[in-house]
Backbone as numpy.savetxt, mean C-alpha at the origin, in Angstrom:
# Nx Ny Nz CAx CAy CAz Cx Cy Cz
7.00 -1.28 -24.20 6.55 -1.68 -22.88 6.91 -3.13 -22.64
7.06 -3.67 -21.01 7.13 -4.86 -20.71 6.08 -5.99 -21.17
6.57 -7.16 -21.81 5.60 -7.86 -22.43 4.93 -8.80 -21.30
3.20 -8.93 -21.20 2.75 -9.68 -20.41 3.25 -10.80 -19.99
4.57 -11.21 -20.58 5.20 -12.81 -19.91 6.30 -12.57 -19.45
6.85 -10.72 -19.35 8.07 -10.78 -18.77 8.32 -10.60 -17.63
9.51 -10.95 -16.51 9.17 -10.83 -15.76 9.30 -9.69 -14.78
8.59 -9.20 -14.06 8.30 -7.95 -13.57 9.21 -7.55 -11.82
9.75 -6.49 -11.92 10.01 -6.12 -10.52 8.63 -5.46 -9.83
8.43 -5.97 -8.24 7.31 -5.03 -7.56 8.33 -5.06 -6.33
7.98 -3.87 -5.99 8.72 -3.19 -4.34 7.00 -3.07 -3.70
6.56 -3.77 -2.57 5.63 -3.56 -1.49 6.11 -3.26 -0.30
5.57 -2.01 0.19 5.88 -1.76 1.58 5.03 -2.18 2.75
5.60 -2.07 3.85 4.80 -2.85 5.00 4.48 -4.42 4.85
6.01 -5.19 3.72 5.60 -6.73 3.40 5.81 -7.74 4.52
5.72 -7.29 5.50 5.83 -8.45 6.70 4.86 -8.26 7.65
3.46 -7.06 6.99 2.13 -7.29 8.21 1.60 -8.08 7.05
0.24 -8.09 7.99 -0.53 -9.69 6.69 -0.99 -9.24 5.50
-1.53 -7.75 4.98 -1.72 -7.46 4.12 -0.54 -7.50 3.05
0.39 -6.72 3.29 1.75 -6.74 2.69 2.33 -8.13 2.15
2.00 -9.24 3.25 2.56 -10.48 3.00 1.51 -11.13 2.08
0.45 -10.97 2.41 -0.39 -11.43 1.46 -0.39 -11.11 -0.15
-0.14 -9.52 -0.18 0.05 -9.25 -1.71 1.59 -9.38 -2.11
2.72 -9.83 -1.43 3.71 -9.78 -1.52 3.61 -11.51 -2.74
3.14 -13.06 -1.78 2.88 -13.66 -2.55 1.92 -14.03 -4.19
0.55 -13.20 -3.77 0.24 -13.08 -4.57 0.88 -13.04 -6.10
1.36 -11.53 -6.18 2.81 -11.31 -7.09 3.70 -12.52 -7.39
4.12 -13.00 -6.27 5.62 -13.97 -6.84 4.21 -15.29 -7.69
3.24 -15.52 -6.64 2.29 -16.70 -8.03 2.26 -16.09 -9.11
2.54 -14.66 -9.63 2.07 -14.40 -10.89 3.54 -14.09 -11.54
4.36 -14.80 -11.13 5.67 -14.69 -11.96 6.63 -13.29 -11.61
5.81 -13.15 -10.55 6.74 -11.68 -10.44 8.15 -11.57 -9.67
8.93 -10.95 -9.65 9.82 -10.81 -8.12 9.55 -9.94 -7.44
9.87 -9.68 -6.07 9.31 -9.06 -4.90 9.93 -9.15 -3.84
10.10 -7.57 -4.19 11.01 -6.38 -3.12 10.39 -6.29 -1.52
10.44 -6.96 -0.70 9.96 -6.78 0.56 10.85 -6.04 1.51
9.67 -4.82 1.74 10.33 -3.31 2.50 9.44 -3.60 3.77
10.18 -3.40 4.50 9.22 -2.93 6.32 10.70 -2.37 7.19
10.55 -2.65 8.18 11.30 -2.03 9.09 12.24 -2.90 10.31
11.59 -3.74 10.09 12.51 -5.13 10.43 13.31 -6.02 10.03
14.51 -6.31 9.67 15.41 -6.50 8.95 15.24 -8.47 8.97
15.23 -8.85 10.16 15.50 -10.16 10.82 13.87 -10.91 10.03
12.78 -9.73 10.78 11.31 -10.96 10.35 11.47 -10.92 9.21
11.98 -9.51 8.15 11.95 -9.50 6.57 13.25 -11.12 6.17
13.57 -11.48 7.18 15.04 -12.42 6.21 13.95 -13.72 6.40
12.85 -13.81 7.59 12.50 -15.27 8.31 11.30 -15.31 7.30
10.65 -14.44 7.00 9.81 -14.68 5.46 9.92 -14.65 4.24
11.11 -13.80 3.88 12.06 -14.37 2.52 12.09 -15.86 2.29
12.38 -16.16 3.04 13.24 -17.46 3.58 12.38 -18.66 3.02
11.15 -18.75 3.30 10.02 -19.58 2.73 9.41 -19.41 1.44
9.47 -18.48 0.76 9.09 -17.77 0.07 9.97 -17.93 -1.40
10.85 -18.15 -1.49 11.54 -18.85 -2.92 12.61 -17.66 -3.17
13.85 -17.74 -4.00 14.60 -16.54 -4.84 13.92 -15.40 -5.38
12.98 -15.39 -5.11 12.33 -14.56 -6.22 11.68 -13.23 -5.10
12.00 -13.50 -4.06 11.65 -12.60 -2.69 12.94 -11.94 -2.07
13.19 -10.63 -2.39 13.90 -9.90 -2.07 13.78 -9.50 -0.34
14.29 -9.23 0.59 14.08 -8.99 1.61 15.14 -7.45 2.28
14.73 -6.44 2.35 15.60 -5.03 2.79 14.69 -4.00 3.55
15.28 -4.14 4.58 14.44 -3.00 5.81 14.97 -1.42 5.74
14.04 -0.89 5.97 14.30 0.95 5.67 13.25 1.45 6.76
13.99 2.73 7.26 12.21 3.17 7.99 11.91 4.03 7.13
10.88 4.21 6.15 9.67 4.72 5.58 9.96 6.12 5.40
10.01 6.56 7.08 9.23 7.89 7.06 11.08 9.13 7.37
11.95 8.39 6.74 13.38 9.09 6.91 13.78 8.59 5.27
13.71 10.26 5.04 14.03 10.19 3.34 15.63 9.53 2.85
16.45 9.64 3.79 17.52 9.39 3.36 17.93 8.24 3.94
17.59 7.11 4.41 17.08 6.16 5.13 16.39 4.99 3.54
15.20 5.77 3.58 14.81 5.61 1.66 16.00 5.33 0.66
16.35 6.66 0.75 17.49 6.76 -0.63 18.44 5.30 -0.29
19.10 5.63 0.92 19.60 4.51 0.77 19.58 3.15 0.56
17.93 2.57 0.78 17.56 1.13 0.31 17.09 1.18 -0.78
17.07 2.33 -1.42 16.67 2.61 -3.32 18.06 2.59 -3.92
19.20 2.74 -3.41 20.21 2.46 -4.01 20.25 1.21 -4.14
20.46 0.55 -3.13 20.31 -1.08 -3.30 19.84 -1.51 -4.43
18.58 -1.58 -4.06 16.98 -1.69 -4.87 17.25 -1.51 -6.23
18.39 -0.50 -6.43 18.38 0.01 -8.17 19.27 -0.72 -8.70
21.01 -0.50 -7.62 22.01 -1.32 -8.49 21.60 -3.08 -8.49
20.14 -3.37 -7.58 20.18 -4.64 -7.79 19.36 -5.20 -9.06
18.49 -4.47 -9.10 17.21 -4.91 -10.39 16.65 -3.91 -11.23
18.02 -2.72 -10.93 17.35 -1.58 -12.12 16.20 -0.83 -11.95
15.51 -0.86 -10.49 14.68 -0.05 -10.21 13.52 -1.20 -9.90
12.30 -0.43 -10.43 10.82 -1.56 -10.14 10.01 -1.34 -11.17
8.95 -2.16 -11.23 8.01 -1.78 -12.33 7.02 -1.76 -11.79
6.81 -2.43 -10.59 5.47 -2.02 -10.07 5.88 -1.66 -8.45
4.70 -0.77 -8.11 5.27 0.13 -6.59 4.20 -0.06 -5.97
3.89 -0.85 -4.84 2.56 -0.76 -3.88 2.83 -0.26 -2.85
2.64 0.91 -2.60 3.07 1.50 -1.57 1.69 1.25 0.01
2.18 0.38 0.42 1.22 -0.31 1.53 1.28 0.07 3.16
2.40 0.20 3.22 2.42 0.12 4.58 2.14 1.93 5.19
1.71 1.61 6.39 0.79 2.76 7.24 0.93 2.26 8.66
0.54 3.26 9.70 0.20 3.14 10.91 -1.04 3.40 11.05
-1.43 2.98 12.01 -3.21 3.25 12.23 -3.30 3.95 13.79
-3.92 4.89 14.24 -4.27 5.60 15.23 -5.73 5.81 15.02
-6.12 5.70 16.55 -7.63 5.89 16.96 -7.97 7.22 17.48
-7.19 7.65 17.90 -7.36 9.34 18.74 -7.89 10.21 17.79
-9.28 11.04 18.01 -9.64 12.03 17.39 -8.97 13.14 17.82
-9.58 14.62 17.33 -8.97 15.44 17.09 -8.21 16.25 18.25
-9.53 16.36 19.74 -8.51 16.53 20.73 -7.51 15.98 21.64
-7.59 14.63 20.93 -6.62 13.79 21.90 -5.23 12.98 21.17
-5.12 14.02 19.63 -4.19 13.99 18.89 -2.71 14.71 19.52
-2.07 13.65 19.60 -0.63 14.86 20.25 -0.06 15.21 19.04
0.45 16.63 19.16 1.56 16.71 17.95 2.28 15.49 17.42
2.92 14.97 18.28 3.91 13.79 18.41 3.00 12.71 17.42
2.07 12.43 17.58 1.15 11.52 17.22 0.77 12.00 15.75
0.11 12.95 15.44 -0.18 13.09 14.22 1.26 13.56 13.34
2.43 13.98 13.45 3.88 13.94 13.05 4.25 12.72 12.16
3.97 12.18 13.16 4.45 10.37 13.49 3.82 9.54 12.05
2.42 9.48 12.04 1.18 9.63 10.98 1.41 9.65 10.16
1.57 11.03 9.67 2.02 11.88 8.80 3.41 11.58 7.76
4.26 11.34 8.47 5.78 10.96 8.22 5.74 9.38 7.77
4.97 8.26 8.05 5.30 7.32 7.63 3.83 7.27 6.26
3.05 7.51 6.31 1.62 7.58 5.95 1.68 8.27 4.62
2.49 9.20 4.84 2.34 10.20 3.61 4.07 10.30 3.15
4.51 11.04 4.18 5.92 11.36 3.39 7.00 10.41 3.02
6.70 9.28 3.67 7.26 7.96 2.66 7.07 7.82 2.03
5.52 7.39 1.51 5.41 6.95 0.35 5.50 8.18 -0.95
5.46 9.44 -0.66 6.27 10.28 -1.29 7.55 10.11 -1.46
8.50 9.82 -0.12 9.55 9.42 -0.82 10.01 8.35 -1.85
9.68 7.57 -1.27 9.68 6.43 -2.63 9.05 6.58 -3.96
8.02 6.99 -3.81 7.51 7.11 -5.20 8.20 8.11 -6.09
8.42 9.32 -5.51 9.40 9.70 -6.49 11.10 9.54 -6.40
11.30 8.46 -5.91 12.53 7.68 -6.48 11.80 6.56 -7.73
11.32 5.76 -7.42 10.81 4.74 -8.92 10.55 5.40 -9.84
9.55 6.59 -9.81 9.13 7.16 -11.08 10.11 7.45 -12.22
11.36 7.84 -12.03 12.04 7.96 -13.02 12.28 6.22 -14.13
12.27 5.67 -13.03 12.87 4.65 -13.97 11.77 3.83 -14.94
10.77 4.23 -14.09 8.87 3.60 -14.67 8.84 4.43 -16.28
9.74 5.73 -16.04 9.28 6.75 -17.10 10.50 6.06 -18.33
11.46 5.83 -17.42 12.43 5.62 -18.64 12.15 4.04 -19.60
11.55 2.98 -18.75 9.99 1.78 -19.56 9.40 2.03 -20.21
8.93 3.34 -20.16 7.28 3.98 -20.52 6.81 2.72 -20.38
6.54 2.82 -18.92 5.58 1.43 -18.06 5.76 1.28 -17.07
5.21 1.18 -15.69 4.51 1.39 -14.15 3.49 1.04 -13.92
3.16 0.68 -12.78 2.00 0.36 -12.04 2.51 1.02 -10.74
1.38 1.80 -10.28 2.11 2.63 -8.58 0.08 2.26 -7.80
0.13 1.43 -6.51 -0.93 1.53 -6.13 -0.61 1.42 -4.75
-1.58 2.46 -4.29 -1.59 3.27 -2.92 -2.87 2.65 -2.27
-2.40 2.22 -0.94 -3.43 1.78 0.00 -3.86 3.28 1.04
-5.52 3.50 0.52 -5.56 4.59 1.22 -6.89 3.68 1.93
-8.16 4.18 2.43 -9.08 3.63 3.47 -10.30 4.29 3.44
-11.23 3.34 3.84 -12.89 4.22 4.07 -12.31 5.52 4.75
-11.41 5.49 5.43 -11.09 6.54 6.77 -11.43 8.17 5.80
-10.74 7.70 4.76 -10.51 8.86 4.00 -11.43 9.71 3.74
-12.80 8.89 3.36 -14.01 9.12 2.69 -15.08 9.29 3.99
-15.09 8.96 5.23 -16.08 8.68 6.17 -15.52 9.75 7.46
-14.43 9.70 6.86 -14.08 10.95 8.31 -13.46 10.35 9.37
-13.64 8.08 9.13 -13.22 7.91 10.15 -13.97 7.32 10.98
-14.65 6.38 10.85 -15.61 5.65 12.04 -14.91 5.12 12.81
-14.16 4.42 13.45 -13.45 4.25 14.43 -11.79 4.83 14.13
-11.21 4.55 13.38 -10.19 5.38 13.21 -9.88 7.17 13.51
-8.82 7.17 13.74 -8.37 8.52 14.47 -8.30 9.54 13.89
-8.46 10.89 14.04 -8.12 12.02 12.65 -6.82 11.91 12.08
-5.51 11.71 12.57 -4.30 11.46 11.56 -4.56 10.55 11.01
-4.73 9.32 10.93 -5.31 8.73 10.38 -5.73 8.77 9.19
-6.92 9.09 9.38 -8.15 9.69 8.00 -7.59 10.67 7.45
-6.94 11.87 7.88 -6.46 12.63 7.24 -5.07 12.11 5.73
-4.42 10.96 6.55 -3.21 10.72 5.96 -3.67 10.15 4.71
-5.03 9.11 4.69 -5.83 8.56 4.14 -6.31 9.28 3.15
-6.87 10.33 3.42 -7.23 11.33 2.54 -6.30 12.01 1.31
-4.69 12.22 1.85 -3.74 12.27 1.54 -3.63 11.82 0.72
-3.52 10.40 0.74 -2.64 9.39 -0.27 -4.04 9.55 -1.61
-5.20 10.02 -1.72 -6.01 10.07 -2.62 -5.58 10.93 -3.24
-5.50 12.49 -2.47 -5.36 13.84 -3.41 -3.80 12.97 -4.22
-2.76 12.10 -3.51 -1.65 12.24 -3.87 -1.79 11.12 -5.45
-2.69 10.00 -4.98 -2.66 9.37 -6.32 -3.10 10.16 -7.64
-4.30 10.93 -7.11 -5.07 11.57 -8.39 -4.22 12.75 -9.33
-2.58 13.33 -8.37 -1.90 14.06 -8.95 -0.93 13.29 -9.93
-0.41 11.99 -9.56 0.08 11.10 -10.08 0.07 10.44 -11.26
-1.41 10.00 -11.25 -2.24 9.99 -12.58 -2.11 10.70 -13.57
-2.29 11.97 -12.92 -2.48 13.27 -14.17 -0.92 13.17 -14.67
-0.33 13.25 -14.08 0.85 13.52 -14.55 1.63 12.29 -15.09
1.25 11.40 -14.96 2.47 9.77 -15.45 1.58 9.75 -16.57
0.58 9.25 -16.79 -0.57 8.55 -17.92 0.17 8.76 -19.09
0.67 9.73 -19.45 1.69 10.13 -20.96 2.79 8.98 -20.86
3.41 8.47 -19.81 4.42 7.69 -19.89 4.01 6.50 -19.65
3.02 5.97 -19.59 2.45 4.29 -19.51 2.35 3.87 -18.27
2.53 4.94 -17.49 2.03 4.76 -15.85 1.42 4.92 -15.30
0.25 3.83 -14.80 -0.83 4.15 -14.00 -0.26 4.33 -12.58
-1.86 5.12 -12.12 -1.79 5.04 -10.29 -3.33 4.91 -9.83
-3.38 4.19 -9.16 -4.95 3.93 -8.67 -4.06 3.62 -7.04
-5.53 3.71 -6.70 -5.64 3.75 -4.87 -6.32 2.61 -4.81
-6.46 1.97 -3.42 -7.72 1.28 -2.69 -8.03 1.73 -1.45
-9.22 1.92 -1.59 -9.81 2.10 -0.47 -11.04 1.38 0.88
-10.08 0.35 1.63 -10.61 -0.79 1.91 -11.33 -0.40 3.55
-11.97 -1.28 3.85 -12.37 -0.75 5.88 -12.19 -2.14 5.90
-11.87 -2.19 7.48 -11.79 -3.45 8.25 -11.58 -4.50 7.31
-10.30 -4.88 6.66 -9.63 -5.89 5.93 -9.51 -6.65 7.59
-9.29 -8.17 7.14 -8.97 -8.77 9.05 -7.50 -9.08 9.04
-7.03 -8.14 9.69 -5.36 -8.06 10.06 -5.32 -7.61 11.42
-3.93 -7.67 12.36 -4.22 -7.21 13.65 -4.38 -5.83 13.58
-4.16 -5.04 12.29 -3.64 -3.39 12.93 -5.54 -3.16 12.89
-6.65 -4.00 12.59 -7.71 -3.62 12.68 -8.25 -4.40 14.14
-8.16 -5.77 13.77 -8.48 -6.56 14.99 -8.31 -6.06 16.18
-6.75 -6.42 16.79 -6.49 -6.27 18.13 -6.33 -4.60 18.28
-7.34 -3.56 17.49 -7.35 -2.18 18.10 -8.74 -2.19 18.51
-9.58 -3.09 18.20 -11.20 -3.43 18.59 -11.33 -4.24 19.44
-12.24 -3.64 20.71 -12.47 -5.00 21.47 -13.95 -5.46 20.87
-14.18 -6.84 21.50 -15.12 -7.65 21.11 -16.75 -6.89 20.80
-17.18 -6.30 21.79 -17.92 -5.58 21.35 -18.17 -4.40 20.11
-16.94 -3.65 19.72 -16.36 -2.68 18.75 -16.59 -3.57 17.66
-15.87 -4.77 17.63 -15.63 -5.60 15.61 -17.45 -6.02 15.86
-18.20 -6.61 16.61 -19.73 -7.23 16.88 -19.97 -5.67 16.40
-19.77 -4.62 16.70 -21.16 -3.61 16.25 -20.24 -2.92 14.86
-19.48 -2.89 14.75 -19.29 -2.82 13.21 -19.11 -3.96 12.27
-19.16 -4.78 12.64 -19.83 -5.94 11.69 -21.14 -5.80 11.31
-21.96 -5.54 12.39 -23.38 -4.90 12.03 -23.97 -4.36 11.08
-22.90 -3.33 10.61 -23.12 -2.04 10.19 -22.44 -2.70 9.01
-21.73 -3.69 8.31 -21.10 -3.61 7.08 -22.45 -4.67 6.68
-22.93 -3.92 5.49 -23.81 -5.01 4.72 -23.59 -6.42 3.88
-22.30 -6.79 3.98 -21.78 -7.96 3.82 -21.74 -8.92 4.70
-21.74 -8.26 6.24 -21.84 -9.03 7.08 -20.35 -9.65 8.32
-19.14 -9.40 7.35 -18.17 -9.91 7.81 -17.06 -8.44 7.39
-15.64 -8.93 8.07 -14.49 -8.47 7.36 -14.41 -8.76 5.78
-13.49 -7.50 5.75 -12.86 -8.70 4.38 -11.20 -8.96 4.79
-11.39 -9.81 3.90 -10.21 -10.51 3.87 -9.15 -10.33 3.05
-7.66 -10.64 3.73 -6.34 -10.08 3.16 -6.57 -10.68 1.20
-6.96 -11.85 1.03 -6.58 -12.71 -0.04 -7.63 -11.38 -0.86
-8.77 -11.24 -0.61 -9.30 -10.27 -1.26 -8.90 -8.59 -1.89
-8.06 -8.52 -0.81 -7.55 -7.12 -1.28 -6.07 -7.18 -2.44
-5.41 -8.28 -1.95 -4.61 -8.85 -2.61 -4.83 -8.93 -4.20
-6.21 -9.39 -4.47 -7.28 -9.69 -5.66 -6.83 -8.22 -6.45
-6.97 -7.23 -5.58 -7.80 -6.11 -6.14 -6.52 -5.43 -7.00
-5.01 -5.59 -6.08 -3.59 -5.14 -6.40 -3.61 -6.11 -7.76
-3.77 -7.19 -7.95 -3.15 -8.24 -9.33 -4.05 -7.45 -10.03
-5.34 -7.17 -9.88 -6.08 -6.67 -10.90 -5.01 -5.21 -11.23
-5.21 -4.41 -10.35 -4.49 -3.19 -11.08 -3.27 -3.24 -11.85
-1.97 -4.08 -10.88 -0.90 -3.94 -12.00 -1.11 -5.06 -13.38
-2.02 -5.55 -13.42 -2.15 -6.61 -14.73 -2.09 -5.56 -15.95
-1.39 -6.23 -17.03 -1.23 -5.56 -18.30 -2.41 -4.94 -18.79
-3.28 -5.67 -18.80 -4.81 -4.63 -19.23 -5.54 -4.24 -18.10
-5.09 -3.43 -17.34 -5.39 -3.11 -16.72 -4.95 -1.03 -17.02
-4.19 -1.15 -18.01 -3.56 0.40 -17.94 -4.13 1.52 -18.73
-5.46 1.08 -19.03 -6.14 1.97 -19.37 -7.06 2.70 -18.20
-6.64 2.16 -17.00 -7.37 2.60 -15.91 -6.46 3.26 -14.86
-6.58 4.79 -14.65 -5.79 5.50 -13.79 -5.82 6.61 -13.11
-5.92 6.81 -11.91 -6.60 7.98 -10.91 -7.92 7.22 -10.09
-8.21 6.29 -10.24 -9.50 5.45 -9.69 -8.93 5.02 -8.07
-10.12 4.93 -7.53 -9.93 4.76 -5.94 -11.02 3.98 -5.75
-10.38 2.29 -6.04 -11.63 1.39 -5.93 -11.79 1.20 -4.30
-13.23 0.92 -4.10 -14.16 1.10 -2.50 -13.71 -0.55 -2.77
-13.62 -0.62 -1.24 -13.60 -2.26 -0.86 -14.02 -2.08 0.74
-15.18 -2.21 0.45 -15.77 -2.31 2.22 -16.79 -3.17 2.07
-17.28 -3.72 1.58 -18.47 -4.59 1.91 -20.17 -3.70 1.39
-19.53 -2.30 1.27 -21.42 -1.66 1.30 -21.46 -0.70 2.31
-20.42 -0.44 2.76 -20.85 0.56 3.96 -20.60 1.80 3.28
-19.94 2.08 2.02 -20.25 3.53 1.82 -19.66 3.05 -0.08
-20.80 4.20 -0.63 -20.97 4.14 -1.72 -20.51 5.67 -2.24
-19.90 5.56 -3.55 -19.90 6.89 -4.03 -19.78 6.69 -5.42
């Protein structure tokens, strides 16, 4: 296995919203390099850019498998694959169940789920051929609550990425590869903010027994914890990060 001082490839998706960017640095402070995936080619070069050599920058859309393949070619003949995979990025929808269009939950669905399927099983081979990985999936209270303001594709996709880590688990752990989830509510980024008006974030602030959001630097926390070297005795776990609003 990779020795705790060597240095590590991570591919994060969705690295140019604030969560993404946030755990994107995180990583490079901890000696890492970092693969920044989103869908914008130009903002991915204008945050590289600040960010040191050690910040890769390549746009793909997500939810088009061969679209994938092709920035995993890159990705491979450039650094041999990855060692760690945060598969982050998502869309967020508010529409419940009857005001779901096909179009809409498709849409969901395809970047939410069947991306990060695609990607993940492109890295896995090469995690297996290490015997060593870290794969962590941003899934959501949505998953677990049904959805308090969030939409049924949504929560559903959410739900998704759980059944999908816990199969992951079962099956890598023989090869030195973990997979854990997080499962965070109202982190403060716009895809939560500017979908709440003022009254909406005031009465679910209410309701979180912490009192506030949490914050990007916090969730960020939670990713260094998982891919850290001792950390790989821990795998299939879906740590809660909400403040107290739901326990299990």
């Amino acid at each position: 296995m990779p020795s705790s001082t060597e240095k590590k490839t991570a591919l994060v998706t969705g690295a140019a919203g604030t969560l993404g960017l946030t755990v994107t640095k995180a990583l490079l402070g901890k000696g890492h390099r970092v693969v920044m995936a989103d869908i914008d080619q130009a903002r991915l070069d204008e945050l590289a850019a600040g960010l040191g050599p050690d910040a890769f920058p390549i746009a793909f859309n997500l939810g088009d498998a061969a679209d994938v393949a092709r920035a995993w070619k890159t990705i491979e003949d450039k650094f041999g694959g990855v060692d760690i995979l945060v598969n982050n990025a998502g869309i967020l929808t508010n529409n419940k169940v009857e005001s779901t269009s096909p179009e809409e939950w498709q849409r969901v669905m395809n970047i939410n789920v069947n991306g990060v399927f695609y990607l993940t099983q492109l890295a896995v081979p090469g995690m297996k051929r290490k015997r060593w990985g870290r794969i962590v999936n941003t899934s959501s209270l949505a998953a677990k609550s049904g959805g308090i303001t969030a939409g049924t594709a949504y929560s559903t996709s959410k739900g998704a990425i759980i059944s999908f880590t816990f199969s992951l688990a079962a099956e890598l752990a023989a090869f030195g590869i973990t997979a854990n989830g997080i499962a965070p509510a109202y982190v403060r980024t716009p895809m939560v903010t500017a979908q709440l008006n003022d009254q909406q974030r005031a009465d679910v602030i209410a309701k979180i027994p912490v009192g506030r959001f949490c914050e990007p630097e916090e969730f960020a926390h939670v990713v260094l914890f998982l891919v850290d070297e001792l950390a790989g005795f821990i795998t299939g776990e879906i740590i809660d990060q909400n403040g107290g609003l739901h326990f299990d």
